[in-house]
mmCIF file of C-alpha atoms in Angstrom:
data_model
loop_
_atom_site.group_PDB
_atom_site.id
_atom_site.type_symbol
_atom_site.label_atom_id
_atom_site.label_comp_id
_atom_site.label_asym_id
_atom_site.label_seq_id
_atom_site.Cartn_x
_atom_site.Cartn_y
_atom_site.Cartn_z
ATOM 1 C CA UNK A 19 147.585 240.727 113.817
ATOM 2 C CA UNK A 20 150.272 242.079 116.124
ATOM 3 C CA UNK A 21 150.485 238.704 117.875
ATOM 4 C CA UNK A 22 150.753 236.902 114.522
ATOM 5 C CA UNK A 23 153.525 239.261 113.392
ATOM 6 C CA UNK A 24 155.376 238.767 116.671
ATOM 7 C CA UNK A 25 155.111 234.996 116.323
ATOM 8 C CA UNK A 26 156.428 235.187 112.743
ATOM 9 C CA UNK A 27 159.348 237.372 113.780
ATOM 10 C CA UNK A 28 160.169 235.017 116.692
ATOM 11 C CA UNK A 29 160.021 231.946 114.465
ATOM 12 C CA UNK A 30 162.222 233.661 111.922
ATOM 13 C CA UNK A 31 164.708 234.637 114.604
ATOM 14 C CA UNK A 32 164.881 231.063 115.891
ATOM 15 C CA UNK A 33 165.323 229.709 112.382
ATOM 16 C CA UNK A 34 168.103 232.215 111.665
ATOM 17 C CA UNK A 35 169.827 231.243 114.914
ATOM 18 C CA UNK A 36 170.080 227.587 113.954
ATOM 19 C CA UNK A 37 173.554 226.758 112.682
ATOM 20 C CA UNK A 38 173.927 225.227 109.256
ATOM 21 C CA UNK A 39 174.977 221.590 108.999
ATOM 22 C CA UNK A 40 178.321 222.781 107.625
ATOM 23 C CA UNK A 41 178.832 224.868 110.770
ATOM 24 C CA UNK A 42 177.874 221.900 112.957
ATOM 25 C CA UNK A 43 180.445 219.694 111.228
ATOM 26 C CA UNK A 44 183.065 222.444 111.521
ATOM 27 C CA UNK A 45 182.443 222.885 115.248
ATOM 28 C CA UNK A 46 182.393 219.102 115.783
ATOM 29 C CA UNK A 47 185.933 218.713 114.472
ATOM 30 C CA UNK A 48 188.238 217.995 117.383
ATOM 31 C CA UNK A 49 185.436 217.215 119.845
ATOM 32 C CA UNK A 50 185.500 214.103 122.043
ATOM 33 C CA UNK A 51 182.130 212.309 122.124
ATOM 34 C CA UNK A 52 181.453 210.000 125.088
ATOM 35 C CA UNK A 53 178.844 207.494 123.873
ATOM 36 C CA UNK A 54 177.200 205.487 126.651
ATOM 37 C CA UNK A 55 175.670 202.211 125.466
ATOM 38 C CA UNK A 56 175.205 198.573 126.370
ATOM 39 C CA UNK A 57 178.541 196.809 125.981
ATOM 40 C CA UNK A 58 177.527 193.198 126.434
ATOM 41 C CA UNK A 59 178.013 191.886 122.896
ATOM 42 C CA UNK A 60 181.405 191.657 121.204
ATOM 43 C CA UNK A 61 180.079 192.066 117.661
ATOM 44 C CA UNK A 62 178.192 195.246 118.611
ATOM 45 C CA UNK A 63 181.266 196.618 120.379
ATOM 46 C CA UNK A 64 183.328 195.888 117.271
ATOM 47 C CA UNK A 65 180.811 197.743 115.100
ATOM 48 C CA UNK A 66 180.906 200.791 117.380
ATOM 49 C CA UNK A 67 184.712 200.699 117.223
ATOM 50 C CA UNK A 68 184.412 200.817 113.425
ATOM 51 C CA UNK A 69 182.095 203.840 113.743
ATOM 52 C CA UNK A 70 184.758 205.482 115.907
ATOM 53 C CA UNK A 71 187.393 204.949 113.216
ATOM 54 C CA UNK A 72 185.091 206.381 110.534
ATOM 55 C CA UNK A 73 184.077 209.571 112.362
ATOM 56 C CA UNK A 74 187.687 210.212 113.350
ATOM 57 C CA UNK A 75 188.910 209.921 109.761
ATOM 58 C CA UNK A 76 186.012 211.840 108.195
ATOM 59 C CA UNK A 77 185.101 214.444 110.800
ATOM 60 C CA UNK A 78 187.997 214.596 113.265
ATOM 61 C CA UNK A 79 185.795 213.357 116.130
ATOM 62 C CA UNK A 80 187.229 211.167 118.892
ATOM 63 C CA UNK A 81 184.528 208.668 119.874
ATOM 64 C CA UNK A 82 184.716 206.962 123.264
ATOM 65 C CA UNK A 83 182.424 203.953 123.757
ATOM 66 C CA UNK A 84 181.487 203.944 127.441
ATOM 67 C CA UNK A 85 180.231 200.384 127.943
ATOM 68 C CA UNK A 86 177.436 200.038 130.487
ATOM 69 C CA UNK A 87 175.397 197.090 131.706
ATOM 70 C CA UNK A 88 172.165 199.070 132.037
ATOM 71 C CA UNK A 89 171.631 202.448 130.363
ATOM 72 C CA UNK A 90 169.255 203.368 133.222
ATOM 73 C CA UNK A 91 172.397 203.921 135.323
ATOM 74 C CA UNK A 92 173.562 206.527 132.802
ATOM 75 C CA UNK A 93 170.161 208.236 132.833
ATOM 76 C CA UNK A 94 170.352 208.415 136.640
ATOM 77 C CA UNK A 95 173.804 210.022 136.383
ATOM 78 C CA UNK A 96 172.549 212.703 133.983
ATOM 79 C CA UNK A 97 169.609 213.378 136.297
ATOM 80 C CA UNK A 98 172.022 213.695 139.237
ATOM 81 C CA UNK A 99 174.116 216.170 137.230
ATOM 82 C CA UNK A 100 170.989 218.279 136.635
ATOM 83 C CA UNK A 101 170.096 218.267 140.334
ATOM 84 C CA UNK A 102 173.681 219.298 141.106
ATOM 85 C CA UNK A 103 173.413 222.266 138.714
ATOM 86 C CA UNK A 104 175.810 220.841 136.127
ATOM 87 C CA UNK A 105 173.896 222.197 133.137
ATOM 88 C CA UNK A 106 176.986 222.328 130.911
ATOM 89 C CA UNK A 107 179.977 220.062 130.309
ATOM 90 C CA UNK A 108 178.143 216.904 131.312
ATOM 91 C CA UNK A 109 179.875 213.531 131.318
ATOM 92 C CA UNK A 110 177.667 211.986 128.604
ATOM 93 C CA UNK A 111 177.375 213.149 124.983
ATOM 94 C CA UNK A 112 175.386 210.367 123.335
ATOM 95 C CA UNK A 113 173.240 207.476 124.619
ATOM 96 C CA UNK A 114 171.925 204.243 123.094
ATOM 97 C CA UNK A 115 168.396 204.317 124.357
ATOM 98 C CA UNK A 116 164.698 203.584 123.946
ATOM 99 C CA UNK A 117 161.524 202.939 125.868
ATOM 100 C CA UNK A 118 161.292 203.743 129.529
ATOM 101 C CA UNK A 119 164.697 205.471 129.635
ATOM 102 C CA UNK A 120 163.676 207.828 126.823
ATOM 103 C CA UNK A 121 160.432 208.509 128.673
ATOM 104 C CA UNK A 122 162.366 209.294 131.886
ATOM 105 C CA UNK A 123 164.747 211.668 130.104
ATOM 106 C CA UNK A 124 161.956 213.419 128.234
ATOM 107 C CA UNK A 125 159.844 213.860 131.357
ATOM 108 C CA UNK A 126 162.777 215.299 133.289
ATOM 109 C CA UNK A 127 163.990 217.687 130.586
ATOM 110 C CA UNK A 128 167.272 215.812 130.116
ATOM 111 C CA UNK A 129 167.283 215.738 126.312
ATOM 112 C CA UNK A 130 168.911 218.044 123.764
ATOM 113 C CA UNK A 131 166.766 218.836 120.772
ATOM 114 C CA UNK A 132 164.703 218.494 118.746
ATOM 115 C CA UNK A 133 167.539 217.542 116.432
ATOM 116 C CA UNK A 134 166.959 214.203 114.700
ATOM 117 C CA UNK A 135 164.674 215.382 111.881
ATOM 118 C CA UNK A 136 167.248 218.034 110.932
ATOM 119 C CA UNK A 137 169.973 215.448 110.350
ATOM 120 C CA UNK A 138 170.876 215.313 106.627
ATOM 121 C CA UNK A 139 170.346 211.530 106.515
ATOM 122 C CA UNK A 140 166.984 211.571 108.331
ATOM 123 C CA UNK A 141 164.822 211.892 105.152
ATOM 124 C CA UNK A 142 165.857 208.318 104.266
ATOM 125 C CA UNK A 143 164.273 206.933 107.468
ATOM 126 C CA UNK A 144 161.177 204.785 106.862
ATOM 127 C CA UNK A 145 158.708 206.486 109.181
ATOM 128 C CA UNK A 146 155.671 205.005 107.419
ATOM 129 C CA UNK A 147 156.077 201.235 107.629
ATOM 130 C CA UNK A 148 158.153 201.535 110.823
ATOM 131 C CA UNK A 149 155.855 203.661 113.025
ATOM 132 C CA UNK A 150 158.064 202.993 116.051
ATOM 133 C CA UNK A 151 160.591 205.450 114.548
ATOM 134 C CA UNK A 152 158.103 208.168 115.527
ATOM 135 C CA UNK A 153 156.496 206.551 118.593
ATOM 136 C CA UNK A 154 158.873 205.007 121.137
ATOM 137 C CA UNK A 155 156.912 202.737 123.540
ATOM 138 C CA UNK A 156 153.793 204.919 122.894
ATOM 139 C CA UNK A 157 155.849 208.101 123.598
ATOM 140 C CA UNK A 158 156.118 210.577 120.663
ATOM 141 C CA UNK A 159 159.763 210.946 119.650
ATOM 142 C CA UNK A 160 159.309 214.622 118.657
ATOM 143 C CA UNK A 161 162.804 214.773 117.166
ATOM 144 C CA UNK A 162 164.459 214.192 120.564
ATOM 145 C CA UNK A 163 166.243 210.943 119.584
ATOM 146 C CA UNK A 164 167.530 209.567 116.268
ATOM 147 C CA UNK A 165 166.441 206.076 115.119
ATOM 148 C CA UNK A 166 169.322 203.613 114.813
ATOM 149 C CA UNK A 167 167.944 200.092 114.356
ATOM 150 C CA UNK A 168 164.957 197.773 114.669
ATOM 151 C CA UNK A 169 164.199 194.993 117.122
ATOM 152 C CA UNK A 170 161.639 192.186 117.199
ATOM 153 C CA UNK A 171 161.552 189.034 119.269
ATOM 154 C CA UNK A 172 162.400 185.849 117.380
ATOM 155 C CA UNK A 173 162.730 182.414 118.934
ATOM 156 C CA UNK A 174 165.857 180.380 118.123
ATOM 157 C CA UNK A 175 165.934 176.576 117.916
ATOM 158 C CA UNK A 176 167.532 173.698 116.038
ATOM 159 C CA UNK A 177 164.919 171.838 113.934
ATOM 160 C CA UNK A 178 167.176 168.781 113.804
ATOM 161 C CA UNK A 179 166.613 168.445 117.535
ATOM 162 C CA UNK A 180 163.266 170.197 118.101
ATOM 163 C CA UNK A 181 160.821 169.422 115.306
ATOM 164 C CA UNK A 182 157.717 171.173 116.676
ATOM 165 C CA UNK A 183 158.787 174.291 118.620
ATOM 166 C CA UNK A 184 156.155 175.884 120.898
ATOM 167 C CA UNK A 185 154.374 178.835 119.293
ATOM 168 C CA UNK A 186 152.290 180.253 122.132
ATOM 169 C CA UNK A 187 152.462 180.773 125.879
ATOM 170 C CA UNK A 188 150.365 177.666 126.489
ATOM 171 C CA UNK A 189 152.535 175.540 124.182
ATOM 172 C CA UNK A 190 155.647 176.920 125.860
ATOM 173 C CA UNK A 191 154.247 175.889 129.234
ATOM 174 C CA UNK A 192 153.478 172.386 127.953
ATOM 175 C CA UNK A 193 156.968 172.081 126.464
ATOM 176 C CA UNK A 194 158.666 173.204 129.673
ATOM 177 C CA UNK A 195 156.692 170.641 131.699
ATOM 178 C CA UNK A 196 157.470 167.849 129.229
ATOM 179 C CA UNK A 197 161.173 168.796 129.048
ATOM 180 C CA UNK A 198 162.228 170.066 132.505
ATOM 181 C CA UNK A 199 165.246 172.351 132.564
ATOM 182 C CA UNK A 200 165.315 172.898 128.786
ATOM 183 C CA UNK A 201 163.934 176.467 128.756
ATOM 184 C CA UNK A 202 164.654 179.721 130.595
ATOM 185 C CA UNK A 203 164.689 183.470 130.053
ATOM 186 C CA UNK A 204 167.120 186.287 131.006
ATOM 187 C CA UNK A 205 166.689 187.843 134.431
ATOM 188 C CA UNK A 206 164.907 191.221 134.377
ATOM 189 C CA UNK A 207 165.825 194.075 134.255
ATOM 190 C CA UNK A 208 167.885 192.739 131.363
ATOM 191 C CA UNK A 209 166.097 194.196 128.329
ATOM 192 C CA UNK A 210 165.430 190.828 126.699
ATOM 193 C CA UNK A 211 164.148 189.338 129.953
ATOM 194 C CA UNK A 212 161.836 192.297 130.589
ATOM 195 C CA UNK A 213 160.560 192.167 127.006
ATOM 196 C CA UNK A 214 159.801 188.459 127.448
ATOM 197 C CA UNK A 215 157.554 189.355 130.401
ATOM 198 C CA UNK A 216 155.711 191.861 128.206
ATOM 199 C CA UNK A 217 155.415 189.306 125.384
ATOM 200 C CA UNK A 218 153.746 186.756 127.664
ATOM 201 C CA UNK A 219 151.593 189.453 129.283
ATOM 202 C CA UNK A 220 150.282 190.680 125.923
ATOM 203 C CA UNK A 221 149.239 187.150 124.983
ATOM 204 C CA UNK A 222 147.606 186.265 128.300
ATOM 205 C CA UNK A 223 145.786 189.427 129.336
ATOM 206 C CA UNK A 224 142.352 190.305 127.992
ATOM 207 C CA UNK A 225 142.968 193.992 128.787
ATOM 208 C CA UNK A 226 145.538 194.831 126.108
ATOM 209 C CA UNK A 227 144.190 198.351 125.646
ATOM 210 C CA UNK A 228 145.291 199.136 129.212
ATOM 211 C CA UNK A 229 148.902 198.400 128.225
ATOM 212 C CA UNK A 230 148.918 201.348 125.830
ATOM 213 C CA UNK A 231 148.210 203.764 128.697
ATOM 214 C CA UNK A 232 150.326 204.687 131.737
ATOM 215 C CA UNK A 233 150.125 201.995 134.417
ATOM 216 C CA UNK A 234 148.091 202.845 137.528
ATOM 217 C CA UNK A 235 147.578 201.320 140.957
ATOM 218 C CA UNK A 236 144.165 200.084 139.863
ATOM 219 C CA UNK A 237 145.233 198.653 136.493
ATOM 220 C CA UNK A 238 148.511 196.861 137.335
ATOM 221 C CA UNK A 239 147.095 194.110 139.528
ATOM 222 C CA UNK A 240 144.128 192.971 137.422
ATOM 223 C CA UNK A 241 146.027 193.202 134.114
ATOM 224 C CA UNK A 242 149.038 191.198 135.313
ATOM 225 C CA UNK A 243 147.300 188.391 137.261
ATOM 226 C CA UNK A 244 147.539 185.924 134.319
ATOM 227 C CA UNK A 245 151.258 186.695 133.861
ATOM 228 C CA UNK A 246 152.198 185.904 137.479
ATOM 229 C CA UNK A 247 150.140 182.723 137.383
ATOM 230 C CA UNK A 248 151.984 181.606 134.230
ATOM 231 C CA UNK A 249 155.411 182.507 135.652
ATOM 232 C CA UNK A 250 154.665 180.735 138.966
ATOM 233 C CA UNK A 251 153.541 177.600 137.140
ATOM 234 C CA UNK A 252 156.501 177.396 134.726
ATOM 235 C CA UNK A 253 159.251 178.327 137.208
ATOM 236 C CA UNK A 254 159.974 174.837 138.668
ATOM 237 C CA UNK A 255 160.306 173.469 135.119
ATOM 238 C CA UNK A 256 162.885 176.045 133.991
ATOM 239 C CA UNK A 257 166.640 175.619 133.653
ATOM 240 C CA UNK A 258 168.022 175.034 137.161
ATOM 241 C CA UNK A 259 164.433 174.947 138.445
ATOM 242 C CA UNK A 260 164.208 178.729 138.095
ATOM 243 C CA UNK A 261 166.529 179.264 141.070
ATOM 244 C CA UNK A 262 168.849 181.223 138.810
ATOM 245 C CA UNK A 263 168.507 182.891 135.413
ATOM 246 C CA UNK A 264 170.960 183.894 132.640
ATOM 247 C CA UNK A 265 172.029 187.514 132.974
ATOM 248 C CA UNK A 266 171.772 188.626 129.354
ATOM 249 C CA UNK A 267 170.849 187.746 125.779
ATOM 250 C CA UNK A 268 174.389 186.482 124.985
ATOM 251 C CA UNK A 269 174.269 184.300 128.117
ATOM 252 C CA UNK A 270 170.930 182.822 127.023
ATOM 253 C CA UNK A 271 172.293 182.202 123.528
ATOM 254 C CA UNK A 272 175.361 180.478 124.990
ATOM 255 C CA UNK A 273 173.116 178.037 126.877
ATOM 256 C CA UNK A 274 171.576 177.075 123.521
ATOM 257 C CA UNK A 275 175.002 176.754 121.913
ATOM 258 C CA UNK A 276 176.101 174.504 124.784
ATOM 259 C CA UNK A 277 172.922 172.373 124.376
ATOM 260 C CA UNK A 278 171.876 173.152 127.932
ATOM 261 C CA UNK A 279 168.505 174.406 126.671
ATOM 262 C CA UNK A 280 166.436 173.709 123.545
ATOM 263 C CA UNK A 281 165.058 177.172 122.874
ATOM 264 C CA UNK A 282 166.410 180.724 123.097
ATOM 265 C CA UNK A 283 165.125 184.044 121.800
ATOM 266 C CA UNK A 284 166.528 187.396 120.710
ATOM 267 C CA UNK A 285 165.422 190.956 119.994
ATOM 268 C CA UNK A 286 167.532 190.927 116.842
ATOM 269 C CA UNK A 287 165.836 188.966 114.022
ATOM 270 C CA UNK A 288 169.269 188.439 112.411
ATOM 271 C CA UNK A 289 171.073 187.454 115.601
ATOM 272 C CA UNK A 290 171.064 183.704 114.941
ATOM 273 C CA UNK A 291 172.426 184.164 111.411
ATOM 274 C CA UNK A 292 175.148 186.493 112.701
ATOM 275 C CA UNK A 293 176.168 183.948 115.346
ATOM 276 C CA UNK A 294 176.173 181.141 112.769
ATOM 277 C CA UNK A 295 178.494 183.270 110.614
ATOM 278 C CA UNK A 296 180.841 183.620 113.579
ATOM 279 C CA UNK A 297 180.719 179.901 114.324
ATOM 280 C CA UNK A 298 179.011 180.398 117.661
ATOM 281 C CA UNK A 299 175.799 178.523 116.730
ATOM 282 C CA UNK A 300 175.253 175.389 114.644
ATOM 283 C CA UNK A 301 174.361 176.109 111.011
ATOM 284 C CA UNK A 302 171.192 174.047 111.447
ATOM 285 C CA UNK A 303 169.741 176.643 113.859
ATOM 286 C CA UNK A 304 166.670 178.554 112.669
ATOM 287 C CA UNK A 305 164.254 181.207 113.969
ATOM 288 C CA UNK A 306 160.488 181.722 114.143
ATOM 289 C CA UNK A 307 157.898 184.007 115.723
ATOM 290 C CA UNK A 308 154.933 183.020 117.852
ATOM 291 C CA UNK A 309 151.584 182.377 116.178
ATOM 292 C CA UNK A 310 150.095 185.581 117.624
ATOM 293 C CA UNK A 311 153.118 187.712 116.657
ATOM 294 C CA UNK A 312 155.973 189.148 118.723
ATOM 295 C CA UNK A 313 156.878 192.528 120.190
ATOM 296 C CA UNK A 314 158.939 194.893 118.031
ATOM 297 C CA UNK A 315 160.415 198.339 118.521
ATOM 298 C CA UNK A 316 163.042 200.797 117.310
ATOM 299 C CA UNK A 317 166.201 201.650 119.220
ATOM 300 C CA UNK A 318 167.665 205.154 119.139
ATOM 301 C CA UNK A 319 170.538 207.429 120.094
ATOM 302 C CA UNK A 320 169.863 210.585 122.115
ATOM 303 C CA UNK A 321 171.916 213.580 123.252
ATOM 304 C CA UNK A 322 171.751 214.864 126.853
ATOM 305 C CA UNK A 323 170.810 218.511 127.356
ATOM 306 C CA UNK A 324 174.172 219.164 129.093
ATOM 307 C CA UNK A 325 176.405 217.356 126.591
ATOM 308 C CA UNK A 326 179.870 218.812 126.196
ATOM 309 C CA UNK A 327 179.926 217.930 122.496
ATOM 310 C CA UNK A 328 176.446 218.396 121.042
ATOM 311 C CA UNK A 329 177.805 219.086 117.552
ATOM 312 C CA UNK A 330 180.012 216.011 117.559
ATOM 313 C CA UNK A 331 177.131 213.886 118.873
ATOM 314 C CA UNK A 332 174.860 215.095 116.047
ATOM 315 C CA UNK A 333 177.508 214.294 113.443
ATOM 316 C CA UNK A 334 177.877 210.764 114.879
ATOM 317 C CA UNK A 335 174.070 210.299 114.948
ATOM 318 C CA UNK A 336 173.904 211.402 111.311
ATOM 319 C CA UNK A 337 176.702 209.020 110.300
ATOM 320 C CA UNK A 338 174.839 206.154 112.020
ATOM 321 C CA UNK A 339 171.909 206.875 109.672
ATOM 322 C CA UNK A 340 174.048 206.866 106.531
ATOM 323 C CA UNK A 341 173.382 204.053 104.017
ATOM 324 C CA UNK A 342 176.988 202.923 104.448
ATOM 325 C CA UNK A 343 176.737 202.589 108.240
ATOM 326 C CA UNK A 344 173.224 201.083 108.146
ATOM 327 C CA UNK A 345 174.161 198.509 105.502
ATOM 328 C CA UNK A 346 177.277 197.470 107.412
ATOM 329 C CA UNK A 347 175.198 197.119 110.581
ATOM 330 C CA UNK A 348 172.703 194.892 108.748
ATOM 331 C CA UNK A 349 175.412 192.549 107.430
ATOM 332 C CA UNK A 350 175.103 189.257 109.395
ATOM 333 C CA UNK A 351 178.878 188.875 109.284
ATOM 334 C CA UNK A 352 179.207 192.190 111.176
ATOM 335 C CA UNK A 353 176.174 192.609 113.477
ATOM 336 C CA UNK A 354 172.938 191.833 111.614
ATOM 337 C CA UNK A 355 170.894 194.692 113.113
ATOM 338 C CA UNK A 356 167.935 195.639 110.834
ATOM 339 C CA UNK A 357 167.947 199.026 109.143
ATOM 340 C CA UNK A 358 165.534 201.886 109.830
ATOM 341 C CA UNK A 359 165.993 203.261 106.306
ATOM 342 C CA UNK A 360 163.432 202.954 103.525
ATOM 343 C CA UNK A 361 165.314 201.400 100.624
ATOM 344 C CA UNK A 362 162.994 203.054 98.097
ATOM 345 C CA UNK A 363 164.263 206.420 99.359
ATOM 346 C CA UNK A 364 167.881 205.645 98.523
ATOM 347 C CA UNK A 365 169.854 206.103 95.349
ATOM 348 C CA UNK A 366 170.389 202.992 93.236
ATOM 349 C CA UNK A 367 174.000 202.762 94.407
ATOM 350 C CA UNK A 368 173.078 203.026 98.072
ATOM 351 C CA UNK A 369 170.175 200.586 97.645
ATOM 352 C CA UNK A 370 172.613 198.072 96.224
ATOM 353 C CA UNK A 371 174.572 198.173 99.498
ATOM 354 C CA UNK A 372 171.557 196.415 101.052
ATOM 355 C CA UNK A 373 170.320 194.241 98.202
ATOM 356 C CA UNK A 374 173.707 192.640 97.661
ATOM 357 C CA UNK A 375 173.859 191.486 101.289
ATOM 358 C CA UNK A 376 173.132 187.803 101.748
ATOM 359 C CA UNK A 377 170.305 187.140 104.166
ATOM 360 C CA UNK A 378 171.530 184.670 106.750
ATOM 361 C CA UNK A 379 170.271 181.084 106.724
ATOM 362 C CA UNK A 380 168.341 181.661 109.969
ATOM 363 C CA UNK A 381 166.860 185.054 109.042
ATOM 364 C CA UNK A 382 163.119 185.276 108.435
ATOM 365 C CA UNK A 383 161.674 187.238 105.519
ATOM 366 C CA UNK A 384 159.621 190.361 106.342
ATOM 367 C CA UNK A 385 156.476 188.344 105.599
ATOM 368 C CA UNK A 386 157.508 185.599 108.011
ATOM 369 C CA UNK A 387 158.271 188.159 110.728
ATOM 370 C CA UNK A 388 154.842 189.711 110.309
ATOM 371 C CA UNK A 389 153.701 193.005 111.791
ATOM 372 C CA UNK A 390 155.385 193.552 115.182
ATOM 373 C CA UNK A 391 153.182 193.831 118.250
ATOM 374 C CA UNK A 392 153.357 197.357 119.746
ATOM 375 C CA UNK A 393 155.260 197.944 122.953
ATOM 376 C CA UNK A 394 153.241 198.763 126.086
ATOM 377 C CA UNK A 395 153.561 202.230 127.643
ATOM 378 C CA UNK A 396 157.060 202.485 129.244
ATOM 379 C CA UNK A 397 155.633 202.763 132.753
ATOM 380 C CA UNK A 398 154.593 199.095 132.575
ATOM 381 C CA UNK A 399 158.160 197.887 132.105
ATOM 382 C CA UNK A 400 159.430 199.437 135.332
ATOM 383 C CA UNK A 401 156.491 198.075 137.341
ATOM 384 C CA UNK A 402 156.868 194.608 135.816
ATOM 385 C CA UNK A 403 160.587 194.523 136.592
ATOM 386 C CA UNK A 404 160.030 195.611 140.215
ATOM 387 C CA UNK A 405 157.241 193.076 140.727
ATOM 388 C CA UNK A 406 159.327 190.293 139.148
ATOM 389 C CA UNK A 407 162.276 191.065 141.432
ATOM 390 C CA UNK A 408 160.008 191.056 144.490
ATOM 391 C CA UNK A 409 158.651 187.609 143.588
ATOM 392 C CA UNK A 410 161.637 185.764 142.146
ATOM 393 C CA UNK A 411 164.966 187.442 142.929
ATOM 394 C CA UNK A 412 167.358 185.447 145.064
#
C-alpha cells in the first residue's frame, strides 16, 4: 500500500511538473531552432522555408534549415557531443529522421521525450491504418519522435515508351538484360538506394521472418545470398554497366527525365505528379507498384536530449502536424508528401483542405498502392549498406 501511494505521489508530481502547452509556446517565443534534415530536393527545401515563415509569424521562432546529405552524420555529431559532456546547449534542435538513425539515437539515450503524443495536433494522427506511426522499422516510437509524412516505393515510367513495365525482381532482371543500360538505382547509403536493396531482398529471400529481428552473424549471410546473386547478375546490364550509380533520388529521376533510363522509382508516391506539375517530367509519366507490393514507412522529426530550444522544437513539430501544414505538404504543386493524419478525425473545414486537392495524374489511389510491406529491423540496413559498399564501391 505504501509503495502504491508513493508511486501515485511520484506520478502526480511528474504530471504537475510538466509545463502546459501555453507555457511551452510562451517559452518558445524568441528561440532559434536548428533543424537538421536532408536538403537534396528543391521543393522540400522550399516547403521547409515556408514552415520557417509560418512559425516566425505565429510563434516568434527563428527556424534554421541545416541541410545535410546524410542525417547519420548529424546523429554522429550529437553522440560526439554526449561523449564530450555537452549535455546542454547542443548544436541540433530538431532532426528529420526514421529507421536506423532513430534506433541509434534511442539506444544511445540521445532523444528528448516522450513528447510527441502530448502535442495538441497528435490526436489527429492516423495510428490505426498507418501502424508505422507507432512502429518505426520494428522499433516502438514510444513518443520519442513525431510523425511527419508517409513513404512507399513506387516505380515511375512512361507508358508511351514502356508498355509492359517489369513488376517483379525476375521481370526487372529480364528487362535489364533485354535493354542494357536502361535501368539503375541510387548508390547506397542513399536512402532510396538502400531501400531498393531491402525491396529486392524481401522478394527474393525465403526467410522474411528473420528480417523483422535484429541481424546476427549467423542470419545475415544465409538470408542475403539471393540478393547478392541478383545484384551480381544485373550489374553489367545497368546504366554505365554498373561502374557508377546516381547519388540520390533526384539524380535518378533526372536520368528518366533525360531519357537515359526507362524506369525510375521513388519513396514518395506523389513524386512523379509533383515533378510533372513543375515541368520536370513528361505529363505522360505514370507510377505503379510491384505485383508483390512495395516497402512503406513513416518519416518523423525528433528532438535531441541536449537541444538548446526544446520548446521551440516542440512547437515546430506540432505545427508540422497541423491540417494546414499537412495539406500544403500533400499538394503536388508544393511537395506531394502523403499525410499522416486521419481525415475522419478532422473538422469538416480542415478535411476540405485535403479533399479539394487534385490528385496528380501520376498518383495511385490508396487501393492501387495496396498495403505497404513492413520495413526490416533497422540493423539490416546498416549491414546491407556496408556489404554493398564492400562489393561494388569504386
